[in-house]
Short mmCIF file of C-alpha atoms and ligand atoms in Angstrom, two decimals:
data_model
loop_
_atom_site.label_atom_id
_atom_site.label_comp_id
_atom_site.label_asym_id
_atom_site.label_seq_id
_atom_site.Cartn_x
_atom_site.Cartn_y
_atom_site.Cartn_z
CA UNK A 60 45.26 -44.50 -17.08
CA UNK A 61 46.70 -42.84 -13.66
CA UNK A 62 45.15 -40.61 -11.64
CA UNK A 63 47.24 -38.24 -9.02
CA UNK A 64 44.78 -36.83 -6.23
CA UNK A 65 45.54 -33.78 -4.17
CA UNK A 66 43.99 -33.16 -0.68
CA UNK A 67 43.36 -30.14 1.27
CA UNK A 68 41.73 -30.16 4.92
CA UNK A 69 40.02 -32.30 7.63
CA UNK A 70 39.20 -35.46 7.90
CA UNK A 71 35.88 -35.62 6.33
CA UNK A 72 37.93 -34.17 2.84
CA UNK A 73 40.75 -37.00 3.30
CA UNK A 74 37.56 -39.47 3.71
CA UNK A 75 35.84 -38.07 0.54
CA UNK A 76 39.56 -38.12 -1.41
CA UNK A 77 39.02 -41.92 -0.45
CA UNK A 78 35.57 -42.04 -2.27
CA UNK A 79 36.99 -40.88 -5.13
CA UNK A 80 39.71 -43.06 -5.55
CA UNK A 81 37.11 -45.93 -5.50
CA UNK A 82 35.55 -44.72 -7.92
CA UNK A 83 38.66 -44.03 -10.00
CA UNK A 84 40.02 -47.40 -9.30
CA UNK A 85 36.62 -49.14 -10.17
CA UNK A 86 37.36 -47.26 -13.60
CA UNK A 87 40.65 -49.15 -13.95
CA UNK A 88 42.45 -45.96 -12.92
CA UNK A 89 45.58 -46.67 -11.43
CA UNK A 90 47.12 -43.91 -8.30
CA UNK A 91 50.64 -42.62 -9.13
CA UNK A 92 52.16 -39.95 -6.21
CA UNK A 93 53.77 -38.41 -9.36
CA UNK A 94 51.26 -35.56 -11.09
CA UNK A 95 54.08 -35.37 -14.19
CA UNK A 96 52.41 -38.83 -14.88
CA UNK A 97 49.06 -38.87 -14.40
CA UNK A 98 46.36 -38.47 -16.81
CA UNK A 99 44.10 -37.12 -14.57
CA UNK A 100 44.28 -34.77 -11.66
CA UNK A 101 41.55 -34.62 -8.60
CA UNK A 102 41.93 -31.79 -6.17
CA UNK A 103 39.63 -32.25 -3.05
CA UNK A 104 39.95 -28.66 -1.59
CA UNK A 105 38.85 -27.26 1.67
CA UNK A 106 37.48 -23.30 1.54
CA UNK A 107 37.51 -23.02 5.30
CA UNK A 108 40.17 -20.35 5.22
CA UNK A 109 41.31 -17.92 2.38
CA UNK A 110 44.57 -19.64 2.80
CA UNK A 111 43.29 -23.12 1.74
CA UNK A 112 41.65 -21.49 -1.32
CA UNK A 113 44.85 -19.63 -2.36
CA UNK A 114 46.85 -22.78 -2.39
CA UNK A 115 44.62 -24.27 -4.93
CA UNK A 116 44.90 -21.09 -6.82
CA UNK A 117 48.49 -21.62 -6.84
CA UNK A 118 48.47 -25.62 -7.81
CA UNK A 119 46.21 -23.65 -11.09
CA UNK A 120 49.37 -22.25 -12.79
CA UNK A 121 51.08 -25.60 -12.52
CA UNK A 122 48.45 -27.39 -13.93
CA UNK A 123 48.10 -25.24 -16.73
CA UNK A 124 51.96 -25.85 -17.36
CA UNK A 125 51.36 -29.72 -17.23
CA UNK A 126 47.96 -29.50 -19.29
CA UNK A 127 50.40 -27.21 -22.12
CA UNK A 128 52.99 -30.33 -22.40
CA UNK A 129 49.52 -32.69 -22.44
CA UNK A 130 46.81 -31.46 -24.36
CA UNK A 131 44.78 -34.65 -22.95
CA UNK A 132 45.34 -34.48 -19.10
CA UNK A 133 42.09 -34.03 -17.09
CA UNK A 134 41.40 -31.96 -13.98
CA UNK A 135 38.54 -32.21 -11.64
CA UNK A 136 37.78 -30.13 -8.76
CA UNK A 137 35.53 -31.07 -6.24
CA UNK A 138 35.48 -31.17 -1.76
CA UNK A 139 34.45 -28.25 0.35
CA UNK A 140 33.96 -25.72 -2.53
CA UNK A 141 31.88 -22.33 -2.19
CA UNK A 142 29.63 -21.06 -5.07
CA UNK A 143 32.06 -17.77 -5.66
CA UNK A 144 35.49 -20.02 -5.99
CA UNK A 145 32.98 -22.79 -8.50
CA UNK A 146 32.57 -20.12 -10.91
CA UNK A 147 36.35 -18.63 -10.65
CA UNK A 148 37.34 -21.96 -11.25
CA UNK A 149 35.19 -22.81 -13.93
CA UNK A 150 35.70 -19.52 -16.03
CA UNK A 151 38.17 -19.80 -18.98
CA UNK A 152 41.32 -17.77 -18.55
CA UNK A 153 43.26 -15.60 -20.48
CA UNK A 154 44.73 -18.65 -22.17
CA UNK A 155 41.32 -19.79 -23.65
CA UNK A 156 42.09 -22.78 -20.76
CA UNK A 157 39.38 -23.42 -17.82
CA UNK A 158 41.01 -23.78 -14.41
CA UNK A 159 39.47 -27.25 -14.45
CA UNK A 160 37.65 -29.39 -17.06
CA UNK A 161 35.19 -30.16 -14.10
CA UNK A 162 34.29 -29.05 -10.78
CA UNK A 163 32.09 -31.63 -9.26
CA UNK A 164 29.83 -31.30 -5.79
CA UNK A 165 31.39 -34.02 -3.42
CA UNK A 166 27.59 -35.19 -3.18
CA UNK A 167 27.65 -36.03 -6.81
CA UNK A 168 30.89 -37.75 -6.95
CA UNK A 169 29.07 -41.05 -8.11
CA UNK A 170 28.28 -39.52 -11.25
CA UNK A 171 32.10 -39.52 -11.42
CA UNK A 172 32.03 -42.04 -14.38
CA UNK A 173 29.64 -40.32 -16.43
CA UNK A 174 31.23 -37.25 -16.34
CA UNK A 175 34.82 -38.45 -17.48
CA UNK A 176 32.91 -40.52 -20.17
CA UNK A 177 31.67 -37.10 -21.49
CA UNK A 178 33.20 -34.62 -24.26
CA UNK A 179 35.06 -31.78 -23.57
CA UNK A 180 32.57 -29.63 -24.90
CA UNK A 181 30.35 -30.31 -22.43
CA UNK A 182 30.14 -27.37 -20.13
CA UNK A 183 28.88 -26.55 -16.24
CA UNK A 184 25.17 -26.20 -16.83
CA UNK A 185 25.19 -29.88 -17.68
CA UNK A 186 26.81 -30.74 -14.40
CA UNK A 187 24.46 -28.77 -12.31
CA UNK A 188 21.31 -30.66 -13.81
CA UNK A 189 23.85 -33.79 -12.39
CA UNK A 190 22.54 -32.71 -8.40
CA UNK A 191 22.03 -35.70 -6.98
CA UNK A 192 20.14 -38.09 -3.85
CA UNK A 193 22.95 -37.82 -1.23
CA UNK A 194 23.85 -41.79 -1.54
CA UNK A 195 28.03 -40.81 -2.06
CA UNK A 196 28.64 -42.09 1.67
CA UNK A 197 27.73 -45.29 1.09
CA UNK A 198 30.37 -45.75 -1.82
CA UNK A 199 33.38 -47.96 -0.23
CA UNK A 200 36.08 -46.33 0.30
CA UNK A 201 39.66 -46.85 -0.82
CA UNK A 202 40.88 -46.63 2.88
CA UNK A 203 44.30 -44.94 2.50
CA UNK A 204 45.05 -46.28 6.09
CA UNK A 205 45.77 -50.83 6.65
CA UNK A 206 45.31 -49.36 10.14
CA UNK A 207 42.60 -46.49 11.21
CA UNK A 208 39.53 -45.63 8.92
CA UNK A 209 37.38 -42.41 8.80
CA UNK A 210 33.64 -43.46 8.86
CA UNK A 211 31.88 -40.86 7.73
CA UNK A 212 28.29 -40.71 9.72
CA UNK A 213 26.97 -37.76 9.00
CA UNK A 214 27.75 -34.68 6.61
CA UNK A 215 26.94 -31.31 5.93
CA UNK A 216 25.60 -28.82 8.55
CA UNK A 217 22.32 -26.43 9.81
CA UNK A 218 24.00 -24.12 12.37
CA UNK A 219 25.21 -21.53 10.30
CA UNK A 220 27.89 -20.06 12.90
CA UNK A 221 28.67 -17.14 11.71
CA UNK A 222 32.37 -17.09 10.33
CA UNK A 223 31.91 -21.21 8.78
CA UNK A 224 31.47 -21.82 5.15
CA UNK A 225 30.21 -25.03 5.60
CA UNK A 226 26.87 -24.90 5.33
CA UNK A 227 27.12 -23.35 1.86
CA UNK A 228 29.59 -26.02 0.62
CA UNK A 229 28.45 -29.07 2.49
CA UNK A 230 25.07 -28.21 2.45
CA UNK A 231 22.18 -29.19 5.25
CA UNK A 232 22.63 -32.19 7.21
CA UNK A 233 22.32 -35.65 6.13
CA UNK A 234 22.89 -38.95 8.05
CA UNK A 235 24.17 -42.32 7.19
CA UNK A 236 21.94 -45.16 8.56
CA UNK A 237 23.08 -46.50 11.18
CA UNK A 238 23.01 -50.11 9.62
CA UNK A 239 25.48 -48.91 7.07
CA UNK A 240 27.90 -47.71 9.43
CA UNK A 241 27.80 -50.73 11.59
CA UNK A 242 28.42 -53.20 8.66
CA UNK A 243 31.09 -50.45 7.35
CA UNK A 244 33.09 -51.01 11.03
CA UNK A 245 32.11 -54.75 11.20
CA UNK A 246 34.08 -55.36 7.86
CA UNK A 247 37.15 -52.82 9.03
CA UNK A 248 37.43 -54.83 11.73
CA UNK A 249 37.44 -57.87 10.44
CA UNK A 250 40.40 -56.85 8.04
CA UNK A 251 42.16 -55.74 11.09
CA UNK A 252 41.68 -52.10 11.96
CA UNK A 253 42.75 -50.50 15.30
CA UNK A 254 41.20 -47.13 14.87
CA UNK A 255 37.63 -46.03 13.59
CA UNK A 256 37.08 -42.30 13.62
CA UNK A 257 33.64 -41.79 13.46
CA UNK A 258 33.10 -38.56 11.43
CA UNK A 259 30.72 -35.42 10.74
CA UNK A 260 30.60 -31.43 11.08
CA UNK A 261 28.56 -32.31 13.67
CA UNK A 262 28.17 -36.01 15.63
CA UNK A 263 26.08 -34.93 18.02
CA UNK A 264 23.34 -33.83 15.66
CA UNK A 265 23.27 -37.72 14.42
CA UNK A 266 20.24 -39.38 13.88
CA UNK A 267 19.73 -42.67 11.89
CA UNK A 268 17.13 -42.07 8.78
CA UNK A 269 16.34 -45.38 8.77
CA UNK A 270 13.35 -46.02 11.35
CA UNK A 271 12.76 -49.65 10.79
CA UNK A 272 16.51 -50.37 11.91
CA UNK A 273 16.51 -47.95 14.45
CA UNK A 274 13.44 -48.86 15.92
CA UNK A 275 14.69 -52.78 16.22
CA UNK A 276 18.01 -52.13 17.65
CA UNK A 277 16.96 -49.58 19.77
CA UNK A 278 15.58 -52.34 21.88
CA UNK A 279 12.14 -51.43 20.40
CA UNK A 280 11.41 -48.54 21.90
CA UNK A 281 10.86 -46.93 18.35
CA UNK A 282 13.12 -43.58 18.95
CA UNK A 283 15.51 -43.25 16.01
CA UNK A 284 19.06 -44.09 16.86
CA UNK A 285 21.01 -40.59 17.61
CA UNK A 286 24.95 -40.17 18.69
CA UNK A 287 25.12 -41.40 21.84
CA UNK A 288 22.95 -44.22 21.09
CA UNK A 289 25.88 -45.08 17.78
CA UNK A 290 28.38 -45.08 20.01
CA UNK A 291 27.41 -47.87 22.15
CA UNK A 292 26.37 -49.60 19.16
CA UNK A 293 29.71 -49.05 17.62
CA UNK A 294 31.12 -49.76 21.09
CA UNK A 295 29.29 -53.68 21.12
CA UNK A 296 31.28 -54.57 17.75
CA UNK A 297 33.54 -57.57 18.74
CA UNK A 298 36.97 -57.00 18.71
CA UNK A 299 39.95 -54.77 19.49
CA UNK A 300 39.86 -51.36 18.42
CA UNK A 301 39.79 -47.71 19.31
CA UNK A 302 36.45 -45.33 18.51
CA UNK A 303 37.45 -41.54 18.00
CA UNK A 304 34.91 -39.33 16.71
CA UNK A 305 35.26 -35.56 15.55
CA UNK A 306 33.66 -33.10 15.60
CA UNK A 307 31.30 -31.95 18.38
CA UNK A 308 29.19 -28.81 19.17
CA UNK A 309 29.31 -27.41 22.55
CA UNK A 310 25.85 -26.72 22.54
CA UNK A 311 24.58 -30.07 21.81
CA UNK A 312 27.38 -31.83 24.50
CA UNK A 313 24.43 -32.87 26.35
CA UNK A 314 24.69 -35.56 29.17
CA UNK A 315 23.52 -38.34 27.62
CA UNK A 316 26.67 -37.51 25.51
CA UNK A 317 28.66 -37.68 28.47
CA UNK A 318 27.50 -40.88 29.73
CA UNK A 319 27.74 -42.37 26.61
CA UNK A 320 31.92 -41.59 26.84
CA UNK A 321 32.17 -42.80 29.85
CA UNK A 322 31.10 -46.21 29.04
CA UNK A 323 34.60 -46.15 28.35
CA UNK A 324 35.26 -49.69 26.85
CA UNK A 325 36.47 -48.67 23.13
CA UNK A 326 35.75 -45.31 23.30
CA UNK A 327 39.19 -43.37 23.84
CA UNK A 328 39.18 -41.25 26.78
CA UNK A 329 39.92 -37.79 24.14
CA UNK A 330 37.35 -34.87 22.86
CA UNK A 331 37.48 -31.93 21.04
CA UNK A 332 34.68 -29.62 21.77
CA UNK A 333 35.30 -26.22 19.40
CA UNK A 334 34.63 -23.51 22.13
CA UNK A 335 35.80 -20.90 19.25
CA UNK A 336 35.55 -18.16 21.84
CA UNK A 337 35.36 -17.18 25.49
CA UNK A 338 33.70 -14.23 25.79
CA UNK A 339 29.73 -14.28 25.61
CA UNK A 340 29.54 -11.23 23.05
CA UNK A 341 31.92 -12.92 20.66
CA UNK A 342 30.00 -16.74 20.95
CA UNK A 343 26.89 -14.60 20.13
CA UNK A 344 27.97 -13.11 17.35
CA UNK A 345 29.11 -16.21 15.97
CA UNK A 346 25.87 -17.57 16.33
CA UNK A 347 27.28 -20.15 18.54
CA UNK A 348 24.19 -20.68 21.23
CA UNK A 349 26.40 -21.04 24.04
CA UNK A 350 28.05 -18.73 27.12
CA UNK A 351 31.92 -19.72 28.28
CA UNK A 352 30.08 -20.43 32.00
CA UNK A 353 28.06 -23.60 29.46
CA UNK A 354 31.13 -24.48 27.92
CA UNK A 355 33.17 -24.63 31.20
CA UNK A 356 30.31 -26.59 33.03
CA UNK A 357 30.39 -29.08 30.25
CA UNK A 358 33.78 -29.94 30.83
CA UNK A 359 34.01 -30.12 34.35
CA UNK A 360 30.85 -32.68 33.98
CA UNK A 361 32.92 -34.16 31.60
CA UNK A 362 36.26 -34.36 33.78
CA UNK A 363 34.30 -35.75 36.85
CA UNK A 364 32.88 -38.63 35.02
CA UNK A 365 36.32 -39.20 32.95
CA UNK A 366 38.80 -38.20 35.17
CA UNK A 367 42.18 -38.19 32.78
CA UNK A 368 40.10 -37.48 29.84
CA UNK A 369 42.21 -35.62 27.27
CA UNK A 370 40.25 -32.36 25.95
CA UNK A 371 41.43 -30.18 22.89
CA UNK A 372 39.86 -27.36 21.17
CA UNK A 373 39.31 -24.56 17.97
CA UNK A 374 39.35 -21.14 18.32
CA UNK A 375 39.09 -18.14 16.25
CA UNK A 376 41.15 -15.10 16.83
CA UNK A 377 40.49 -11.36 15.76
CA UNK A 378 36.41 -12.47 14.79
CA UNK A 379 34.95 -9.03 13.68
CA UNK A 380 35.06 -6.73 16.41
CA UNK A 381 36.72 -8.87 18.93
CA UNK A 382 38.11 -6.30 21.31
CA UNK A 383 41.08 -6.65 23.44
CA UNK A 384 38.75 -7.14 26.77
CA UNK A 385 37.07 -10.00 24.81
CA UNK A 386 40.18 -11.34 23.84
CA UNK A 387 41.39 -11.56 27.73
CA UNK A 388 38.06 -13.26 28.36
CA UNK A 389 39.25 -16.40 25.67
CA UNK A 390 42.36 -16.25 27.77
CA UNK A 391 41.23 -16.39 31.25
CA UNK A 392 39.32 -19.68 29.73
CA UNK A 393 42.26 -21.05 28.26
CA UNK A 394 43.65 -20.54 31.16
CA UNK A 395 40.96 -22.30 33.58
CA UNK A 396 40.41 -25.18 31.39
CA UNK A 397 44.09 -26.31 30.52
CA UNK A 398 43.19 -27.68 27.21
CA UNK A 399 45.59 -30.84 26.23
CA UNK A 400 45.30 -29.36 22.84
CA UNK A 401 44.42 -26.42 20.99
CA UNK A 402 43.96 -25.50 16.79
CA UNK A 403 44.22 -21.52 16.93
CA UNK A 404 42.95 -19.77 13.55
CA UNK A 405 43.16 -16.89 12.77
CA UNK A 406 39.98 -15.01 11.55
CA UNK A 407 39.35 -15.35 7.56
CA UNK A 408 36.24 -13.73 6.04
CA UNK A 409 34.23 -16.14 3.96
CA UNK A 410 31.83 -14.77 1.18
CA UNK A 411 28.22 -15.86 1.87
CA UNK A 412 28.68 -15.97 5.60
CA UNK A 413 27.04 -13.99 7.89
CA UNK A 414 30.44 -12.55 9.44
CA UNK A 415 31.42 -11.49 6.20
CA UNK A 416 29.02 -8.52 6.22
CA UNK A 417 31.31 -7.30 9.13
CA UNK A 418 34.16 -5.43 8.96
CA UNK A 419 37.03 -7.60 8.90
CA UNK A 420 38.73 -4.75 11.68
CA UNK A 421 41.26 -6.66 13.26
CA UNK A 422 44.70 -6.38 11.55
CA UNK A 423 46.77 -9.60 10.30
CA UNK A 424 49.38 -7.95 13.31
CA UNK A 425 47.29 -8.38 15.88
CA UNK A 426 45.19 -11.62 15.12
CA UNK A 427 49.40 -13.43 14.92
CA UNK A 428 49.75 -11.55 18.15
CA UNK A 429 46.27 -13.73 19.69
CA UNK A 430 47.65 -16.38 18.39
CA UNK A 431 50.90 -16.14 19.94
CA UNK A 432 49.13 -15.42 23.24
CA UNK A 433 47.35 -18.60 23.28
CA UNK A 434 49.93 -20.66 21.49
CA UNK A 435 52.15 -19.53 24.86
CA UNK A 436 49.58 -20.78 27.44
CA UNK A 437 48.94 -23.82 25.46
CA UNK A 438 52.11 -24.88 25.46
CA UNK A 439 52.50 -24.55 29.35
CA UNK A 440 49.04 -26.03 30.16
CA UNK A 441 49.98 -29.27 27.86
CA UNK A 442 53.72 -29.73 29.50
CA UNK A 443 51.85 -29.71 33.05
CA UNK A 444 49.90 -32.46 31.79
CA UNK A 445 52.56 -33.93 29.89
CA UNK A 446 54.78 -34.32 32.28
CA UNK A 447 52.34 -35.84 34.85
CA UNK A 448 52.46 -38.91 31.90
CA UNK A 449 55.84 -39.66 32.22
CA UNK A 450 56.97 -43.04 33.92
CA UNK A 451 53.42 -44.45 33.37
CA UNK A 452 52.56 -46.80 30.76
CA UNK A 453 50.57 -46.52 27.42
CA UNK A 454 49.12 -48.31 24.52
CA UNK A 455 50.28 -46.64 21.26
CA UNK A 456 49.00 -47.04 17.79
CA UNK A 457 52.17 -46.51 15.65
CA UNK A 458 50.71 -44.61 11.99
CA UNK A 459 53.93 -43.16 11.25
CA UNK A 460 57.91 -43.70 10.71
CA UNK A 461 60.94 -41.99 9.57
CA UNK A 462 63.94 -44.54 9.67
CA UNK A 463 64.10 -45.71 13.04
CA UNK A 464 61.89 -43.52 14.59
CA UNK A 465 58.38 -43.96 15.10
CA UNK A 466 55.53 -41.90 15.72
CA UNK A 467 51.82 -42.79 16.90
CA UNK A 468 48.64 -42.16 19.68
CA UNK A 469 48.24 -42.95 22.29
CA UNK A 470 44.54 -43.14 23.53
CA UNK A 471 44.54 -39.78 25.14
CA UNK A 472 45.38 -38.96 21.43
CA UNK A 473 48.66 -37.46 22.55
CA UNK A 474 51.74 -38.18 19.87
CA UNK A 475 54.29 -40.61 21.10
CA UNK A 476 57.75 -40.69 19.73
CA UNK A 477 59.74 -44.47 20.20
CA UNK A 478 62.82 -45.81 18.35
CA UNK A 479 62.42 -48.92 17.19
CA UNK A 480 64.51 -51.67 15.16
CA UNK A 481 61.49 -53.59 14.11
CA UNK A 482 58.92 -52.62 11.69
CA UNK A 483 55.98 -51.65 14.16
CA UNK A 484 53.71 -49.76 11.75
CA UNK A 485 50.30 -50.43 12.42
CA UNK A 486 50.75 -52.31 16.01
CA UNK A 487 49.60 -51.54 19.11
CA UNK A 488 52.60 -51.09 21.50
CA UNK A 489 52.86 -50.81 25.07
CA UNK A 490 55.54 -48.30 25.88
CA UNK A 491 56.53 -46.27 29.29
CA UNK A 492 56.46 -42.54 28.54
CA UNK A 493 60.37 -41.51 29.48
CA UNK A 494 60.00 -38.02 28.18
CA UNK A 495 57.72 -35.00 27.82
CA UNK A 496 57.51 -32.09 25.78
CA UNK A 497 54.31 -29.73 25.00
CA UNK A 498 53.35 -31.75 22.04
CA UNK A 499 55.04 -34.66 21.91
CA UNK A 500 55.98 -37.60 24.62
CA UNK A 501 59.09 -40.05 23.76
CA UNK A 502 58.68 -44.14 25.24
CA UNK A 503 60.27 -46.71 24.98
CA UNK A 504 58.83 -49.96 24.22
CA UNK A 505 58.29 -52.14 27.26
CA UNK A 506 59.76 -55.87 26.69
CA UNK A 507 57.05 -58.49 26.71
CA UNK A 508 57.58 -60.08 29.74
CA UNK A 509 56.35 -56.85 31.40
CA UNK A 510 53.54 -57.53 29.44
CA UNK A 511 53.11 -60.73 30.98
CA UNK A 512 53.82 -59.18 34.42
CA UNK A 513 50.62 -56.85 33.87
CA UNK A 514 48.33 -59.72 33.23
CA UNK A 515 49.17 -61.16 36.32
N1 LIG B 1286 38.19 -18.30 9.85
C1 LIG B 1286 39.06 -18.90 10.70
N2 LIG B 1286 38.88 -20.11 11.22
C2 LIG B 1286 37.75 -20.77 10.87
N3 LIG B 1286 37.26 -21.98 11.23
C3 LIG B 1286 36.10 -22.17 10.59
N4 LIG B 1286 35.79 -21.11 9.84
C4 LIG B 1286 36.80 -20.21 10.00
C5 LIG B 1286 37.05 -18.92 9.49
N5 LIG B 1286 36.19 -18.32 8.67
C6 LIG B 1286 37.94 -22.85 12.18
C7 LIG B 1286 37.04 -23.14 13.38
C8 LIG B 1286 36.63 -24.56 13.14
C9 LIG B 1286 37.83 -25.12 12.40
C10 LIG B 1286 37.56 -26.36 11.64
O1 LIG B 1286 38.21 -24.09 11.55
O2 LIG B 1286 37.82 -23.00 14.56
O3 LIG B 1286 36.35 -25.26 14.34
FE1 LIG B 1287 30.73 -24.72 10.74
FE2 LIG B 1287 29.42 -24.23 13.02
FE3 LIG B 1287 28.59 -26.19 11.38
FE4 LIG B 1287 30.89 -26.48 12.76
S1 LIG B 1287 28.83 -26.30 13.65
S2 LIG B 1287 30.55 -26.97 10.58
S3 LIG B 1287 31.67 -24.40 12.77
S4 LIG B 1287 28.58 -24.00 10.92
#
C-alpha cells in the first residue's frame, strides 16, 4: 500500500506530516511523491489564512477525479483544521462523495491505525468519541531531513490574539517533558544531525509537566524546567550542532530569555519575535499585551547582549480598522529596528476569532499596498546588513541543491548561495561571503588549508 502526503504551513505542520508518516510506515505503508499511485492520501493543512484553506479546497476536485478512476483510494484530513472547514469537509457533496473519508484532530493521529482498519460506513460522530490524552508528540518521527529535525516541545496555544486561529485548531497548551525532548536530541545527534529546531506556537510559555525530572535536573531546586532553562539543557548535549527555536511572544521575551541566548555556545545567534504591529491601538486590539516602546526595548536588550544577532519578524497588514496613521506607526518601527527579516501578511478574517466580529474594512488594494510599503524598507534594511557580511567568513549548513548550485544557513539564518562540484548536502561548510543581495548572500567555499590557518 502507498501513501502520498500533502503539506500546508509552518513548521510544527511539516513536523506533524512527519508523525504521520510513522505511523503510516509502521503500517507497512510505503511514501510515493506520485498521488496517481497512492492508495491513500493525507493532507496536513494549515487554516491560518483563507488562502491556505482555499488551496485545499482546490486539491478537493482533484481528489474526487482520482477517487472516480479508484473507487478504493482513501483520504484523510487532519493539521491545523477549524471546526467550520471540519464539517465542510466532512459533508457529502453533490456527488454523494465526502470531501474526505476522514478528518482526524492532529492530537488523535495515534488512533491513525484504528481508523483505517474501520469500514467506510463509519461516520464522524465515531471519530469525535476518538478525542484523545495528548501523547501524539511523543510518536517518533519519520524525520524528512538526514540533516536538521523539528522537535516539537510544546503545542497548541492560550493567548487568543485576536486575528489567530490557533487556539481553536491547536487547542490550549500542552508541553512535552523535558526528558523526552532531551533523549529525542540525544538520539538526532547521535545519527548525525546539524540542526535541531526546537518548536511550539509559543517557546517561551514552556514548562516541563514532569516534576520529578524537572525537579532533579534543575539542580534540585524543585521549580519545573521552563524555556530558558531547555535551552541550556539542550545546549549541554555533546556534540556539534545548531539549536534554532520558533516561535516566540514578545510579551513573554523576558530577560532570563535573553540571557539564556546569549550563552551563545549552540544556540544560533537568530530570533524571530512576531511584533505583528507597531502602533499601540492596533497591538491592543489584537490582544497582543504589548506597546511598540516594549517591543523595541526588548530588542535593543537583546542587541546589546548579542551584538550581530540576526532578528526577523510577522506582521499583519490592514487588521480591522488599521488606519493609515497606524499604519505609519508599523513603519517608523520597521524602520528603527532594521529587521534582517520580515513575513508580511496580509489581514485574513478567521471564523471563531475575536477579529472576525470586526469589519474586515480594509480593501485587498490597500492591504498589497502595506505590504509593498514594508516589503520596500525590508529590502533596504536587509542589503545594509547584508552587505556589511561580505568578505567575512561563515559556517553554512547546505539543505538544498539544484545542479551545481547550492543553497543553505548560515547561523545568522541568512540563505547562502555557493557553487560547488562536490556533493555537499548536509555539511557544514566554511565559505567567505563574496556577494550580497536583500535575501540572499553568494560564497565561495574556502579551501581547507584556510581552515587550518584559522585553528592556528
Ligand atoms: N491573517 C493574516 N496573518 C495571520 N497570521 C496569523 N493569523 C493571521 C490572520 N488571520 C500571521 C501572523 C503570525 C503568522 C504565523 O501568521 O503574523 O505570526
Ligand atoms: Fe496565534 Fe497569538 Fe498564539 Fe501566536 S501567540 S499562536 S499568534 S494566538
Amino acid at each position: 500500500m502507498k501513501y502520498h502526503i500533502i503539506t500546508f504551513g509552518c513548521q510544527m505542520n511539516i513536523s506533524d506530516a512527519e508523525r504521520v508518516s510513522a505511523i503510516l510506515e509502521s503500517m507497512k505503508y510505503k511514501k510515493t511523491p506520485n498521488v496517481n499511485e497512492a492508495d491513500l492520501i493525507v493532507i496536513t493543512m494549515c487554516s491560518v489564512r483563507q488562502s491556505a484553506v482555499d488551496r485545499v479546497h482546490g486539491l478537493v476536485q482533484k481528489i474526487k477525479k482520482l477517487k472516480a478512476k479508484s473507487p478504493n483510494l482513501k483520504t484523510i484530513l487532519t493539521g491545523c483544521i477549524l471546526k467550520k472547514d471540519k464539517k465542510i469537509f466532512t459533508m457529502p457533496t453533490g456527488r454523494q462523495v465526502k470531501d474526505f473519508d476522514y478528518v482526524i484532530d492532529i492530537r488523535d493521529i495515534k488512533k491513525l491505525p484504528k481508523i483505517l482498519a474501520w469500514s467506510n460506513s463509519h461516520d464522524r460522530r465515531e471519530l469525535t468519541t476518538l478525542k484523545s490524552p495528548n501523547d501524539y508528540l511523543n510518536i517518533t518521527p519519520k524525520y524528512s531531513s538526514k540533516f536538521y529535525a523539528n522537535v516539537p516541545i510544546m503545542t497548541g496555544c492560550n493567548n487568543f490574539c485576536a486575528y489567530c486561529v490557533v487556539p481553536y485548531t491547536r487547542e490550549r497548551e500542552i508541553s512535552r517533558p523535558a526528558e523526552k525532548i532531551i533523549s529525542e536530541i540525544k538520539s538526532l545527534i547521535k545519527n548525525g544531525y546539524k540542526e535541531i529546531w526546537l518548536l511550539g506556537q509559543n517557546v517561551n510559555s514552556y514548562k516541563d509537566p514532569s516534576t520529578s525530572f524537572g525537579a532533579a535536573q534543575d539542580k534540585g531546586s524543585g521549580q519545573a524546567i521552563n524555556f530558558p532553562t531547555l535551552l541550556k539543557m539542550v545546549n549541554d548535549i555533546q556534540g556539534n550542532f545548531w539549536i534554532r527555536f520558533t516561535s516566540s511572544h514578545p510579551k513573554d521575551f523576558n530577560d532570563e530569555v535573553i540571557n539564556a541566548l546569549a550563552i551563545g555556545g549552540k544556540i544560533t545567534p537568530y530570533l524571530n519575535l512576531p511584533v505583528q504591529a507597531g502602533d499601540d491601538k492596533v497591538l491592543k486590539d489584537m490582544n497582543r499585551h504589548y506597546t511598540s516602546k516594549d517591543y523595541k526595548n526588548k530588542i535593543k536588550k537583546l542587541r546589546k547582549k548579542i551584538p550581530g544577532i540576526a532578528i526577523s519578524t510577522d506582521i499583519i497588514v490592514g487588521f480591522p480598522g488599521e488606519t493609515k496613521k497606524q499604519f505609519k506607526n508599523t513603519v517608523e518601527l520597521f524602520r528603527e529596528v532594521k529587521f534582517d527579516m520580515a513575513y508580511i501578511n496580509k489581514y485574513s478574517a478567521r471564523d471563531g476569532t475575536a477579529a472576525s466580529k470586526l469589519k474586515d474594512n480594509i480593501s485587498i488594494f490597500e492591504k498589497k499596498r502595506r505590504e509593498k510599503v514594508l516589503t520596500e524598507i525590508l529590502k533596504q534594511t536587509a542589503l545594509e546588513k547584508n552587505k556589511k557580511l561580505v568578505g567575512k567568513k561563515a559556517i553554512v549548513l547546505i539543505n538544498e541543491n539544484r545542479g551545481k548550485n547550492y543553497f543553505g544557513k548560515n547561523e545568522h539564518y541568512k540563505t547562502i548561495k555557493i557553487k560547488s562540484d562536490k556533493n555537499i548536502l548536509g555539511k557544514l561548510v566554511k565559505v567567505k561571503i563574496t556577494e550580497a543581495q536583500p535575501f540572499i548572500l553568494s560564497g565561495s567555499i574556502l579551501p581547507a588549508r584556510s581552515e587550518a590557518e584559522d585553528k592556528t
